[in-house]
PDB file of C-alpha atoms in Angstrom:
ATOM      1  CA  LEU A   1      16.983  16.902   4.812  1.00  0.00           C
ATOM      2  CA  ALA A   2      20.139  15.088   6.185  1.00  0.00           C
ATOM      3  CA  ALA A   3      23.052  15.069   3.457  1.00  0.00           C
ATOM      4  CA  ALA A   4      24.426  12.164   5.064  1.00  0.00           C
ATOM      5  CA  VAL A   5      24.146  10.249   7.402  1.00  0.00           C
ATOM      6  CA  PRO A   6      25.763   6.313   7.806  1.00  0.00           C
ATOM      7  CA  ASN A   7      23.633   3.186   6.437  1.00  0.00           C
ATOM      8  CA  PRO A   8      22.780   1.291   9.755  1.00  0.00           C
ATOM      9  CA  GLN A   9      23.380  -1.874   6.571  1.00  0.00           C
ATOM     10  CA  SER A  10      26.379  -0.668   5.215  1.00  0.00           C
ATOM     11  CA  GLY A  11      28.318   1.432   7.335  1.00  0.00           C
ATOM     12  CA  LYS A  12      29.195   4.323   4.920  1.00  0.00           C
ATOM     13  CA  GLU A  13      27.762   7.437   4.433  1.00  0.00           C
ATOM     14  CA  ILE A  14      24.765   8.220   1.905  1.00  0.00           C
ATOM     15  CA  SER A  15      24.275  11.210   0.456  1.00  0.00           C
ATOM     16  CA  ARG A  16      21.055  12.120  -0.685  1.00  0.00           C
ATOM     17  CA  GLU A  17      22.210  14.303  -3.303  1.00  0.00           C
ATOM     18  CA  GLY A  18      22.057  13.453  -6.735  1.00  0.00           C
ATOM     19  CA  TRP A  19      20.261   9.844  -6.031  1.00  0.00           C
ATOM     20  CA  VAL A  20      18.558   7.729  -8.442  1.00  0.00           C
ATOM     21  CA  PRO A  21      16.810   5.727  -7.587  1.00  0.00           C
ATOM     22  CA  THR A  22      16.569   1.950  -8.379  1.00  0.00           C
ATOM     23  CA  ILE A  23      13.404   1.170  -9.445  1.00  0.00           C
ATOM     24  CA  ASP A  24      12.732  -2.085 -11.323  1.00  0.00           C
ATOM     25  CA  VAL A  25      10.016  -1.980 -13.856  1.00  0.00           C
ATOM     26  CA  VAL A  26       7.705  -4.918 -14.233  1.00  0.00           C
ATOM     27  CA  GLU A  27       5.761  -5.410 -17.386  1.00  0.00           C
ATOM     28  CA  ILE A  28       2.644  -7.634 -16.634  1.00  0.00           C
ATOM     29  CA  ASN A  29       1.338  -6.964 -20.022  1.00  0.00           C
ATOM     30  CA  ASP A  30       1.587  -4.800 -23.299  1.00  0.00           C
ATOM     31  CA  HIS A  31      -0.526  -1.938 -21.623  1.00  0.00           C
ATOM     32  CA  ILE A  32      -0.019  -2.249 -17.534  1.00  0.00           C
ATOM     33  CA  LEU A  33       3.201  -1.784 -15.612  1.00  0.00           C
ATOM     34  CA  ALA A  34       4.931  -2.216 -12.611  1.00  0.00           C
ATOM     35  CA  PHE A  35       7.276   0.318 -10.702  1.00  0.00           C
ATOM     36  CA  TYR A  36       8.785  -1.889  -7.610  1.00  0.00           C
ATOM     37  CA  ASP A  37      11.619  -0.482  -5.059  1.00  0.00           C
ATOM     38  CA  GLY A  38      12.289  -1.226  -1.409  1.00  0.00           C
ATOM     39  CA  ARG A  39      12.786  -4.443   0.929  1.00  0.00           C
ATOM     40  CA  ASP A  40      16.605  -4.017   0.272  1.00  0.00           C
ATOM     41  CA  ILE A  41      17.033  -0.138   1.502  1.00  0.00           C
ATOM     42  CA  SER A  42      21.482  -0.491   1.423  1.00  0.00           C
ATOM     43  CA  ALA A  43      22.256   1.453  -1.134  1.00  0.00           C
ATOM     44  CA  ASP A  44      19.651   4.361  -0.471  1.00  0.00           C
ATOM     45  CA  PRO A  45      20.162   7.341   1.685  1.00  0.00           C
ATOM     46  CA  PRO A  46      18.869   8.480   4.368  1.00  0.00           C
ATOM     47  CA  LEU A  47      15.602  10.501   4.532  1.00  0.00           C
ATOM     48  CA  ALA A  48      15.620  13.034   7.730  1.00  0.00           C
ATOM     49  CA  ASP A  49      18.207  12.351  10.581  1.00  0.00           C
ATOM     50  CA  ASN A  50      18.179   8.621   9.658  1.00  0.00           C
ATOM     51  CA  TYR A  51      16.437   5.253   8.252  1.00  0.00           C
ATOM     52  CA  VAL A  52      14.009   5.571  11.689  1.00  0.00           C
ATOM     53  CA  ASN A  53      10.967   7.291   9.976  1.00  0.00           C
ATOM     54  CA  TRP A  54       7.893   6.425   8.002  1.00  0.00           C
ATOM     55  CA  VAL A  55       9.884   6.098   4.693  1.00  0.00           C
ATOM     56  CA  TYR A  56      12.136   3.280   5.097  1.00  0.00           C
ATOM     57  CA  TRP A  57      10.514   1.804   8.121  1.00  0.00           C
ATOM     58  CA  GLY A  58       6.711   0.428   7.052  1.00  0.00           C
ATOM     59  CA  ALA A  59       7.129   1.347   3.445  1.00  0.00           C
ATOM     60  CA  MET A  60      10.709   0.299   1.913  1.00  0.00           C
ATOM     61  CA  ASP A  61      11.588  -2.111   4.382  1.00  0.00           C
ATOM     62  CA  LEU A  62       8.189  -3.685   3.031  1.00  0.00           C
ATOM     63  CA  GLY A  63       8.218  -3.027  -0.246  1.00  0.00           C
ATOM     64  CA  VAL A  64       6.235  -0.535  -2.563  1.00  0.00           C
ATOM     65  CA  CYS A  65       4.891  -1.450  -5.787  1.00  0.00           C
ATOM     66  CA  THR A  66       2.936   1.354  -7.857  1.00  0.00           C
ATOM     67  CA  TYR A  67       1.325   0.902 -11.392  1.00  0.00           C
ATOM     68  CA  ALA A  68       0.685   2.043 -14.377  1.00  0.00           C
ATOM     69  CA  ILE A  69      -2.096   1.538 -17.256  1.00  0.00           C
ATOM     70  CA  TYR A  70      -1.264   3.337 -19.887  1.00  0.00           C
ATOM     71  CA  GLN A  71      -2.249   3.183 -23.808  1.00  0.00           C
ATOM     72  CA  GLY A  72      -1.490   5.873 -26.672  1.00  0.00           C
ATOM     73  CA  ASP A  73      -0.558   9.170 -24.709  1.00  0.00           C
ATOM     74  CA  THR A  74      -1.497   8.500 -21.701  1.00  0.00           C
ATOM     75  CA  ALA A  75      -1.562   7.184 -18.328  1.00  0.00           C
ATOM     76  CA  LEU A  76      -3.110   6.288 -14.843  1.00  0.00           C
ATOM     77  CA  VAL A  77      -0.763   5.817 -12.417  1.00  0.00           C
ATOM     78  CA  TYR A  78      -1.615   4.393  -9.115  1.00  0.00           C
ATOM     79  CA  ASP A  79      -0.446   6.064  -6.295  1.00  0.00           C
ATOM     80  CA  THR A  80       2.999   8.778  -6.321  1.00  0.00           C
ATOM     81  CA  MET A  81       5.545   6.221  -4.039  1.00  0.00           C
ATOM     82  CA  PRO A  82       7.303   8.038  -0.709  1.00  0.00           C
ATOM     83  CA  THR A  83       9.243   9.957  -2.266  1.00  0.00           C
ATOM     84  CA  ILE A  84       9.422  13.185  -4.997  1.00  0.00           C
ATOM     85  CA  GLU A  85      12.604  11.473  -6.553  1.00  0.00           C
ATOM     86  CA  GLN A  86      10.755   8.193  -6.886  1.00  0.00           C
ATOM     87  CA  ALA A  87       7.948   9.720  -8.504  1.00  0.00           C
ATOM     88  CA  ALA A  88       9.532  11.807 -11.436  1.00  0.00           C
ATOM     89  CA  TRP A  89      12.027   8.913 -12.034  1.00  0.00           C
ATOM     90  CA  ILE A  90       8.489   7.055 -12.880  1.00  0.00           C
ATOM     91  CA  ARG A  91       6.620  10.050 -14.623  1.00  0.00           C
ATOM     92  CA  LYS A  92       9.786  10.388 -16.967  1.00  0.00           C
ATOM     93  CA  TYR A  93      10.111   6.192 -17.829  1.00  0.00           C
ATOM     94  CA  LEU A  94       6.248   7.459 -18.909  1.00  0.00           C
ATOM     95  CA  GLU A  95       7.237  10.587 -20.896  1.00  0.00           C
ATOM     96  CA  ASP A  96      10.092   8.137 -22.253  1.00  0.00           C
ATOM     97  CA  LYS A  97       7.299   6.016 -23.749  1.00  0.00           C
ATOM     98  CA  GLY A  98       5.568   8.686 -24.808  1.00  0.00           C
ATOM     99  CA  VAL A  99       3.043   9.448 -22.771  1.00  0.00           C
ATOM    100  CA  ARG A 100       2.275  13.013 -21.797  1.00  0.00           C
ATOM    101  CA  LYS A 101      -0.856  13.236 -20.107  1.00  0.00           C
ATOM    102  CA  PHE A 102      -1.283  11.715 -16.799  1.00  0.00           C
ATOM    103  CA  ILE A 103      -4.074  10.812 -14.749  1.00  0.00           C
ATOM    104  CA  VAL A 104      -3.210   9.932 -10.481  1.00  0.00           C
ATOM    105  CA  VAL A 105      -5.701   7.356  -8.489  1.00  0.00           C
ATOM    106  CA  LEU A 106      -4.280   6.954  -5.010  1.00  0.00           C
ATOM    107  CA  SER A 107      -5.148   4.361  -3.301  1.00  0.00           C
ATOM    108  CA  HIS A 108      -5.622   5.999   0.141  1.00  0.00           C
ATOM    109  CA  TRP A 109      -4.154   8.831   2.569  1.00  0.00           C
ATOM    110  CA  HIS A 110      -1.777   7.447   3.893  1.00  0.00           C
ATOM    111  CA  LYS A 111       1.801   9.040   3.352  1.00  0.00           C
ATOM    112  CA  ASP A 112       3.665   6.396   1.109  1.00  0.00           C
ATOM    113  CA  HIS A 113       0.777   6.967  -1.516  1.00  0.00           C
ATOM    114  CA  ILE A 114       0.422  10.204  -1.359  1.00  0.00           C
ATOM    115  CA  ALA A 115       4.211  11.875  -1.062  1.00  0.00           C
ATOM    116  CA  GLY A 116       4.956  12.062  -5.167  1.00  0.00           C
ATOM    117  CA  ASN A 117       1.562  13.735  -5.788  1.00  0.00           C
ATOM    118  CA  GLU A 118       3.403  16.941  -6.544  1.00  0.00           C
ATOM    119  CA  VAL A 119       5.394  15.884  -9.156  1.00  0.00           C
ATOM    120  CA  TYR A 120       1.891  15.332 -11.182  1.00  0.00           C
ATOM    121  CA  GLU A 121       0.640  18.459 -10.020  1.00  0.00           C
ATOM    122  CA  ASP A 122      -0.259  19.036 -13.516  1.00  0.00           C
ATOM    123  CA  SER A 123      -2.792  16.461 -13.419  1.00  0.00           C
ATOM    124  CA  ASP A 124      -6.036  15.060 -12.584  1.00  0.00           C
ATOM    125  CA  ILE A 125      -5.536  13.273  -8.896  1.00  0.00           C
ATOM    126  CA  ILE A 126      -8.664  11.151  -8.060  1.00  0.00           C
ATOM    127  CA  ALA A 127      -9.852   9.609  -5.044  1.00  0.00           C
ATOM    128  CA  VAL A 128     -12.762   8.766  -2.711  1.00  0.00           C
ATOM    129  CA  ARG A 129     -14.158  11.518  -1.150  1.00  0.00           C
ATOM    130  CA  LYS A 130     -12.964  10.619   2.310  1.00  0.00           C
ATOM    131  CA  THR A 131      -9.008  10.796   1.319  1.00  0.00           C
ATOM    132  CA  ARG A 132      -9.503  14.561   0.237  1.00  0.00           C
ATOM    133  CA  GLN A 133     -10.897  14.630   3.314  1.00  0.00           C
ATOM    134  CA  THR A 134      -8.320  13.362   5.886  1.00  0.00           C
ATOM    135  CA  MET A 135      -6.012  15.217   3.673  1.00  0.00           C
ATOM    136  CA  PHE A 136      -6.704  18.036   3.919  1.00  0.00           C
ATOM    137  CA  GLU A 137      -7.241  17.558   7.838  1.00  0.00           C
ATOM    138  CA  VAL A 138      -3.757  16.705   8.400  1.00  0.00           C
ATOM    139  CA  LYS A 139      -2.457  18.923   6.103  1.00  0.00           C
ATOM    140  CA  ASP A 140      -0.712  21.041   7.927  1.00  0.00           C
ATOM    141  CA  LYS A 141       1.278  18.143  10.280  1.00  0.00           C
ATOM    142  CA  LEU A 142       2.010  16.572   6.710  1.00  0.00           C
ATOM    143  CA  GLU A 143       3.644  19.877   5.662  1.00  0.00           C
ATOM    144  CA  ASP A 144       5.318  20.607   8.672  1.00  0.00           C
ATOM    145  CA  GLY A 145       6.395  16.670   9.238  1.00  0.00           C
ATOM    146  CA  THR A 146       4.746  16.531  12.891  1.00  0.00           C
ATOM    147  CA  GLN A 147       2.377  13.473  10.988  1.00  0.00           C
ATOM    148  CA  ALA A 148       4.147  10.732  12.112  1.00  0.00           C
ATOM    149  CA  GLY A 149       7.382  12.622  12.629  1.00  0.00           C
ATOM    150  CA  PRO A 150       9.606  13.665   9.627  1.00  0.00           C
ATOM    151  CA  PRO A 151      10.031  13.793   6.468  1.00  0.00           C
ATOM    152  CA  ALA A 152       7.606  16.251   5.485  1.00  0.00           C
ATOM    153  CA  ILE A 153       5.828  16.088   2.251  1.00  0.00           C
ATOM    154  CA  ASN A 154       5.715  19.715   1.132  1.00  0.00           C
ATOM    155  CA  PRO A 155       3.457  21.136  -0.385  1.00  0.00           C
ATOM    156  CA  VAL A 156       0.778  18.560   0.288  1.00  0.00           C
ATOM    157  CA  ILE A 157      -1.093  17.938  -2.968  1.00  0.00           C
ATOM    158  CA  LEU A 158      -4.761  17.329  -2.403  1.00  0.00           C
ATOM    159  CA  PRO A 159      -6.941  15.329  -5.479  1.00  0.00           C
ATOM    160  CA  ASN A 160      -9.063  16.948  -7.493  1.00  0.00           C
ATOM    161  CA  ILE A 161     -11.798  14.273  -8.661  1.00  0.00           C
ATOM    162  CA  LEU A 162     -13.699  12.793  -5.931  1.00  0.00           C
ATOM    163  CA  PHE A 163     -15.580  10.080  -5.827  1.00  0.00           C
ATOM    164  CA  ASP A 164     -17.715   8.263  -2.995  1.00  0.00           C
ATOM    165  CA  ASP A 165     -18.534   4.298  -4.017  1.00  0.00           C
ATOM    166  CA  ARG A 166     -17.287   3.786  -7.506  1.00  0.00           C
ATOM    167  CA  LEU A 167     -16.471   5.636 -10.806  1.00  0.00           C
ATOM    168  CA  ASP A 168     -15.147   4.594 -14.328  1.00  0.00           C
ATOM    169  CA  VAL A 169     -12.856   5.777 -16.103  1.00  0.00           C
ATOM    170  CA  TYR A 170     -11.013   5.446 -20.095  1.00  0.00           C
ATOM    171  CA  VAL A 171      -7.211   5.214 -20.516  1.00  0.00           C
ATOM    172  CA  GLY A 172      -7.668   5.206 -24.445  1.00  0.00           C
ATOM    173  CA  GLY A 173     -10.398   2.554 -25.196  1.00  0.00           C
ATOM    174  CA  ILE A 174      -9.026   0.346 -21.577  1.00  0.00           C
ATOM    175  CA  LEU A 175     -12.316   0.542 -18.610  1.00  0.00           C
ATOM    176  CA  VAL A 176     -10.896   1.502 -15.417  1.00  0.00           C
ATOM    177  CA  GLU A 177     -13.469   0.812 -12.839  1.00  0.00           C
ATOM    178  CA  LEU A 178     -12.176   2.145  -9.358  1.00  0.00           C
ATOM    179  CA  HIS A 179     -14.127   0.795  -6.499  1.00  0.00           C
ATOM    180  CA  HIS A 180     -14.608   2.419  -2.816  1.00  0.00           C
ATOM    181  CA  PHE A 181     -13.388  -0.623   0.085  1.00  0.00           C
ATOM    182  CA  ASP A 182     -13.276  -0.194   3.239  1.00  0.00           C
ATOM    183  CA  ILE A 183     -10.523  -2.089   4.271  1.00  0.00           C
ATOM    184  CA  HIS A 184      -7.485  -0.786   6.169  1.00  0.00           C
ATOM    185  CA  SER A 185      -8.697   2.164   6.089  1.00  0.00           C
ATOM    186  CA  PRO A 186     -12.059   4.083   5.647  1.00  0.00           C
ATOM    187  CA  ASP A 187     -10.741   5.156   2.267  1.00  0.00           C
ATOM    188  CA  GLY A 188      -9.409   2.496   0.154  1.00  0.00           C
ATOM    189  CA  ASP A 189      -9.674   3.210  -3.853  1.00  0.00           C
ATOM    190  CA  LEU A 190      -9.368  -0.201  -5.896  1.00  0.00           C
ATOM    191  CA  ILE A 191      -8.735  -0.460  -9.110  1.00  0.00           C
ATOM    192  CA  TYR A 192     -10.210  -3.414 -11.638  1.00  0.00           C
ATOM    193  CA  LEU A 193      -9.730  -3.899 -14.781  1.00  0.00           C
ATOM    194  CA  PRO A 194     -12.859  -6.250 -15.937  1.00  0.00           C
ATOM    195  CA  ALA A 195     -11.514  -7.264 -20.029  1.00  0.00           C
ATOM    196  CA  ASP A 196      -7.692  -7.957 -17.722  1.00  0.00           C
ATOM    197  CA  LYS A 197      -9.592  -9.453 -14.951  1.00  0.00           C
ATOM    198  CA  ILE A 198      -6.898  -7.564 -12.850  1.00  0.00           C
ATOM    199  CA  LEU A 199      -7.338  -5.846  -9.144  1.00  0.00           C
ATOM    200  CA  PHE A 200      -4.941  -3.816  -7.984  1.00  0.00           C
ATOM    201  CA  SER A 201      -5.500  -3.647  -4.041  1.00  0.00           C
ATOM    202  CA  GLY A 202      -3.645  -1.092  -2.535  1.00  0.00           C
ATOM    203  CA  ASP A 203      -3.222  -1.662   0.960  1.00  0.00           C
ATOM    204  CA  THR A 204      -6.319  -3.514   1.371  1.00  0.00           C
ATOM    205  CA  LEU A 205      -4.477  -6.627   1.068  1.00  0.00           C
ATOM    206  CA  GLU A 206      -0.123  -7.512   1.850  1.00  0.00           C
ATOM    207  CA  ASP A 207       2.461 -10.030   1.908  1.00  0.00           C
ATOM    208  CA  THR A 208       3.231 -10.944   4.219  1.00  0.00           C
ATOM    209  CA  VAL A 209      -0.316  -9.829   6.635  1.00  0.00           C
ATOM    210  CA  THR A 210      -1.863  -7.070   6.450  1.00  0.00           C
ATOM    211  CA  TYR A 211      -1.383  -3.486   8.695  1.00  0.00           C
ATOM    212  CA  VAL A 212      -3.912  -3.075  11.017  1.00  0.00           C
ATOM    213  CA  THR A 213      -4.678   0.704  11.721  1.00  0.00           C
ATOM    214  CA  ASN A 214      -8.088   0.674  13.027  1.00  0.00           C
ATOM    215  CA  PRO A 215      -9.256  -2.999  14.468  1.00  0.00           C
ATOM    216  CA  GLU A 216     -12.484  -1.942  16.047  1.00  0.00           C
ATOM    217  CA  ASP A 217     -13.087  -1.915  12.391  1.00  0.00           C
ATOM    218  CA  PHE A 218     -12.545  -5.711  11.682  1.00  0.00           C
ATOM    219  CA  PRO A 219     -16.282  -7.007  11.011  1.00  0.00           C
ATOM    220  CA  THR A 220     -16.364  -4.408   8.249  1.00  0.00           C
ATOM    221  CA  HIS A 221     -13.169  -5.630   6.958  1.00  0.00           C
ATOM    222  CA  ILE A 222     -14.071  -8.750   6.474  1.00  0.00           C
ATOM    223  CA  ALA A 223     -17.314  -8.109   5.604  1.00  0.00           C
ATOM    224  CA  GLU A 224     -15.670  -5.825   2.572  1.00  0.00           C
ATOM    225  CA  MET A 225     -13.296  -8.572   2.051  1.00  0.00           C
ATOM    226  CA  LYS A 226     -15.803 -10.762   0.943  1.00  0.00           C
ATOM    227  CA  ARG A 227     -17.115  -8.429  -1.600  1.00  0.00           C
ATOM    228  CA  LEU A 228     -14.176  -7.995  -2.791  1.00  0.00           C
ATOM    229  CA  ARG A 229     -13.620 -11.631  -3.158  1.00  0.00           C
ATOM    230  CA  SER A 230     -16.949 -11.970  -5.124  1.00  0.00           C
ATOM    231  CA  MET A 231     -15.644  -9.624  -8.082  1.00  0.00           C
ATOM    232  CA  ASP A 232     -14.704 -11.577 -10.594  1.00  0.00           C
ATOM    233  CA  PHE A 233     -10.738 -11.250 -11.110  1.00  0.00           C
ATOM    234  CA  GLU A 234      -8.287 -13.955 -11.246  1.00  0.00           C
ATOM    235  CA  SER A 235      -4.728 -11.754 -10.085  1.00  0.00           C
ATOM    236  CA  ILE A 236      -3.958  -9.120  -7.512  1.00  0.00           C
ATOM    237  CA  TYR A 237      -1.462  -6.868  -7.406  1.00  0.00           C
ATOM    238  CA  PRO A 238      -0.548  -5.108  -3.995  1.00  0.00           C
ATOM    239  CA  ASN A 239       1.316  -1.988  -3.128  1.00  0.00           C
ATOM    240  CA  HIS A 240       3.644  -4.208  -0.590  1.00  0.00           C
ATOM    241  CA  GLY A 241       4.142  -7.354  -1.395  1.00  0.00           C
ATOM    242  CA  SER A 242       6.834 -10.037  -3.090  1.00  0.00           C
ATOM    243  CA  LEU A 243       8.381  -8.806  -6.508  1.00  0.00           C
ATOM    244  CA  ASP A 244       8.655 -12.415  -7.716  1.00  0.00           C
ATOM    245  CA  LYS A 245       5.054 -12.738  -7.328  1.00  0.00           C
ATOM    246  CA  ILE A 246       4.469  -9.705  -9.356  1.00  0.00           C
ATOM    247  CA  LYS A 247       6.596 -10.985 -11.752  1.00  0.00           C
ATOM    248  CA  ASN A 248       4.602 -14.039 -11.789  1.00  0.00           C
ATOM    249  CA  GLY A 249       0.838 -13.249 -12.811  1.00  0.00           C
ATOM    250  CA  GLY A 250       0.485 -11.619  -9.007  1.00  0.00           C
ATOM    251  CA  TYR A 251      -1.534 -13.237  -6.556  1.00  0.00           C
ATOM    252  CA  ASP A 252      -4.888 -15.018  -6.550  1.00  0.00           C
ATOM    253  CA  LYS A 253      -7.986 -15.111  -4.414  1.00  0.00           C
ATOM    254  CA  THR A 254      -6.294 -17.225  -1.903  1.00  0.00           C
ATOM    255  CA  PHE A 255      -5.136 -13.566  -1.280  1.00  0.00           C
ATOM    256  CA  ILE A 256      -7.948 -12.759   0.777  1.00  0.00           C
ATOM    257  CA  ASP A 257      -8.665 -15.508   2.265  1.00  0.00           C
ATOM    258  CA  SER A 258      -5.447 -15.593   4.080  1.00  0.00           C
ATOM    259  CA  THR A 259      -5.895 -11.657   5.057  1.00  0.00           C
ATOM    260  CA  ILE A 260      -8.983 -12.837   6.762  1.00  0.00           C
ATOM    261  CA  ASN A 261      -7.645 -15.548   8.301  1.00  0.00           C
ATOM    262  CA  TYR A 262      -4.977 -13.485   9.923  1.00  0.00           C
ATOM    263  CA  ILE A 263      -7.600 -10.690  11.193  1.00  0.00           C
ATOM    264  CA  SER A 264      -9.889 -13.456  12.674  1.00  0.00           C
ATOM    265  CA  LYS A 265      -6.895 -15.050  14.911  1.00  0.00           C
ATOM    266  CA  LEU A 266      -6.013 -11.963  15.795  1.00  0.00           C
ATOM    267  CA  VAL A 267      -9.508 -11.217  17.436  1.00  0.00           C
ATOM    268  CA  LYS A 268     -10.513 -14.660  18.455  1.00  0.00           C
ATOM    269  CA  HIS A 269      -6.911 -15.361  20.835  1.00  0.00           C
ATOM    270  CA  SER A 270      -7.114 -11.442  21.848  1.00  0.00           C
ATOM    271  CA  LYS A 271      -8.211 -12.052  25.132  1.00  0.00           C
ATOM    272  CA  ASP A 272      -5.995 -15.565  25.887  1.00  0.00           C
ATOM    273  CA  LYS A 273      -3.253 -15.057  29.081  1.00  0.00           C
ATOM    274  CA  ASP A 274      -0.234 -13.897  27.663  1.00  0.00           C
ATOM    275  CA  PHE A 275      -1.555 -13.381  24.174  1.00  0.00           C
ATOM    276  CA  LEU A 276       1.556 -10.747  22.955  1.00  0.00           C
ATOM    277  CA  LYS A 277       4.069 -13.293  23.783  1.00  0.00           C
ATOM    278  CA  ALA A 278       2.232 -16.259  22.621  1.00  0.00           C
ATOM    279  CA  ASN A 279       1.516 -15.120  19.091  1.00  0.00           C
ATOM    280  CA  ALA A 280       4.744 -13.016  18.991  1.00  0.00           C
ATOM    281  CA  ASP A 281       6.103 -15.315  16.170  1.00  0.00           C
ATOM    282  CA  LEU A 282       4.822 -14.466  12.888  1.00  0.00           C
ATOM    283  CA  LYS A 283       5.691 -17.723  11.414  1.00  0.00           C
ATOM    284  CA  THR A 284       4.255 -19.804  13.320  1.00  0.00           C
ATOM    285  CA  PHE A 285       1.158 -17.744  13.702  1.00  0.00           C
ATOM    286  CA  ILE A 286       0.311 -17.567  10.072  1.00  0.00           C
ATOM    287  CA  LYS A 287       1.860 -21.327   9.658  1.00  0.00           C
ATOM    288  CA  ASP A 288      -0.796 -23.156   7.866  1.00  0.00           C
ATOM    289  CA  ASP A 289      -1.300 -19.929   5.129  1.00  0.00           C
ATOM    290  CA  LEU A 290       2.531 -20.296   4.781  1.00  0.00           C
ATOM    291  CA  ASP A 291       2.225 -23.617   3.952  1.00  0.00           C
ATOM    292  CA  LYS A 292      -0.330 -23.830   1.723  1.00  0.00           C
ATOM    293  CA  SER A 293       2.085 -20.886   0.200  1.00  0.00           C
ATOM    294  CA  TRP A 294      -1.033 -18.437   0.346  1.00  0.00           C
ATOM    295  CA  VAL A 295       1.433 -15.481   1.131  1.00  0.00           C
ATOM    296  CA  ILE A 296       5.283 -15.546   1.454  1.00  0.00           C
ATOM    297  CA  TYR A 297       7.462 -14.915   4.907  1.00  0.00           C
ATOM    298  CA  PHE A 298       9.402 -11.471   4.297  1.00  0.00           C
ATOM    299  CA  PRO A 299      11.246 -10.522   7.903  1.00  0.00           C
ATOM    300  CA  ALA A 300      10.288  -7.038   8.051  1.00  0.00           C
ATOM    301  CA  TYR A 301       7.071  -8.093   8.474  1.00  0.00           C
ATOM    302  CA  ASP A 302       7.655  -9.583  11.672  1.00  0.00           C
ATOM    303  CA  GLU A 303       7.523  -5.888  13.083  1.00  0.00           C
ATOM    304  CA  VAL A 304       4.035  -5.408  11.656  1.00  0.00           C
ATOM    305  CA  HIS A 305       2.903  -8.096  13.182  1.00  0.00           C
ATOM    306  CA  ALA A 306       4.291  -7.073  16.778  1.00  0.00           C
ATOM    307  CA  ASN A 307       2.466  -3.418  16.105  1.00  0.00           C
ATOM    308  CA  ASN A 308      -0.628  -5.625  15.389  1.00  0.00           C
ATOM    309  CA  LEU A 309      -0.788  -7.596  18.260  1.00  0.00           C
ATOM    310  CA  GLN A 310      -0.323  -5.064  20.537  1.00  0.00           C
ATOM    311  CA  LYS A 311      -3.558  -2.755  18.673  1.00  0.00           C
ATOM    312  CA  VAL A 312      -5.299  -5.441  19.158  1.00  0.00           C
ATOM    313  CA  HIS A 313      -4.617  -6.227  22.750  1.00  0.00           C
ATOM    314  CA  ASP A 314      -4.846  -2.856  23.319  1.00  0.00           C
ATOM    315  CA  TYR A 315      -8.373  -2.663  21.789  1.00  0.00           C
ATOM    316  CA  TYR A 316     -10.266  -5.637  22.489  1.00  0.00           C
ATOM    317  CA  LYS A 317      -8.887  -5.955  26.409  1.00  0.00           C
ATOM    318  CA  ASP A 318     -11.863  -3.557  27.254  1.00  0.00           C
ATOM    319  CA  ASN A 319     -14.162  -3.779  24.166  1.00  0.00           C
ATOM    320  CA  PRO A 320     -16.292  -7.295  23.560  1.00  0.00           C
ATOM    321  CA  LEU A 321     -15.351  -9.448  20.671  1.00  0.00           C
ATOM    322  CA  PRO A 322     -17.115  -8.722  17.453  1.00  0.00           C
ATOM    323  CA  LYS A 323     -18.269 -11.522  15.046  1.00  0.00           C
ATOM    324  CA  LEU A 324     -16.970 -12.011  12.695  1.00  0.00           C
TER     325      LEU A 324
END
């Protein structure tokens, strides 16, 4: 880890030593907390040699949120943030509220969701079976920093309780349903609270747009989103989204509709002439959904959109368009 390098926004050198994360805590209700960091990274120290790494670009720059469902001395924590410092900060916050027993649920295997697992090494960590399988397969690369680059996650702490389709967990008297969905990543693990009619969506839905990882699986993703939409919830809380929306009741089901619209449009136009150039402007590409306030434009997603266009172009230029 670099001790100090220039911050690209402020120009000042900032040391990571003694860094205390600046996390916003949102009380969703009397038993749910949101922990939000990012979007403004100007005060954050660098990890690895510079700011061009997975912690800052693709995670902190988009905004990262994790959640805790708690009652009495027990808390269920949904994902463990991109850094150990953030995970430790959240754990201490909950301990100061009287929490002594922790249950961790992983939304999927991507690095910005599992990097803080070491802080909960003494706790049960629950995940879809595919999450553990994938983490085990790339464990050595995660630990030496060669899986999409540094900083490394070392040690990688694997989940120890696994499920395939659904698992019910109780936090005190609160029923927490864990559901496997193949959206964004094949190992998606979403949390549904039936009593609150709340869904925690992990990375299956993002505001401004989804991050495309497997364009060949778009038909499955859309079918799964339609299955998700049929569930009885009123509010959606994503892991990458607007802090203002999270503070004010979350998103509704039009969040799912906007993601379906976005994926469908990517596929529909993927064989158009000048696909990459003609669709480069994100605001224009999703204008209808922005106008309806289904999602909110955030500039960091311009780069996500460019990545999505390239991935869709590279796959569908030589493959037939699917039925969606």
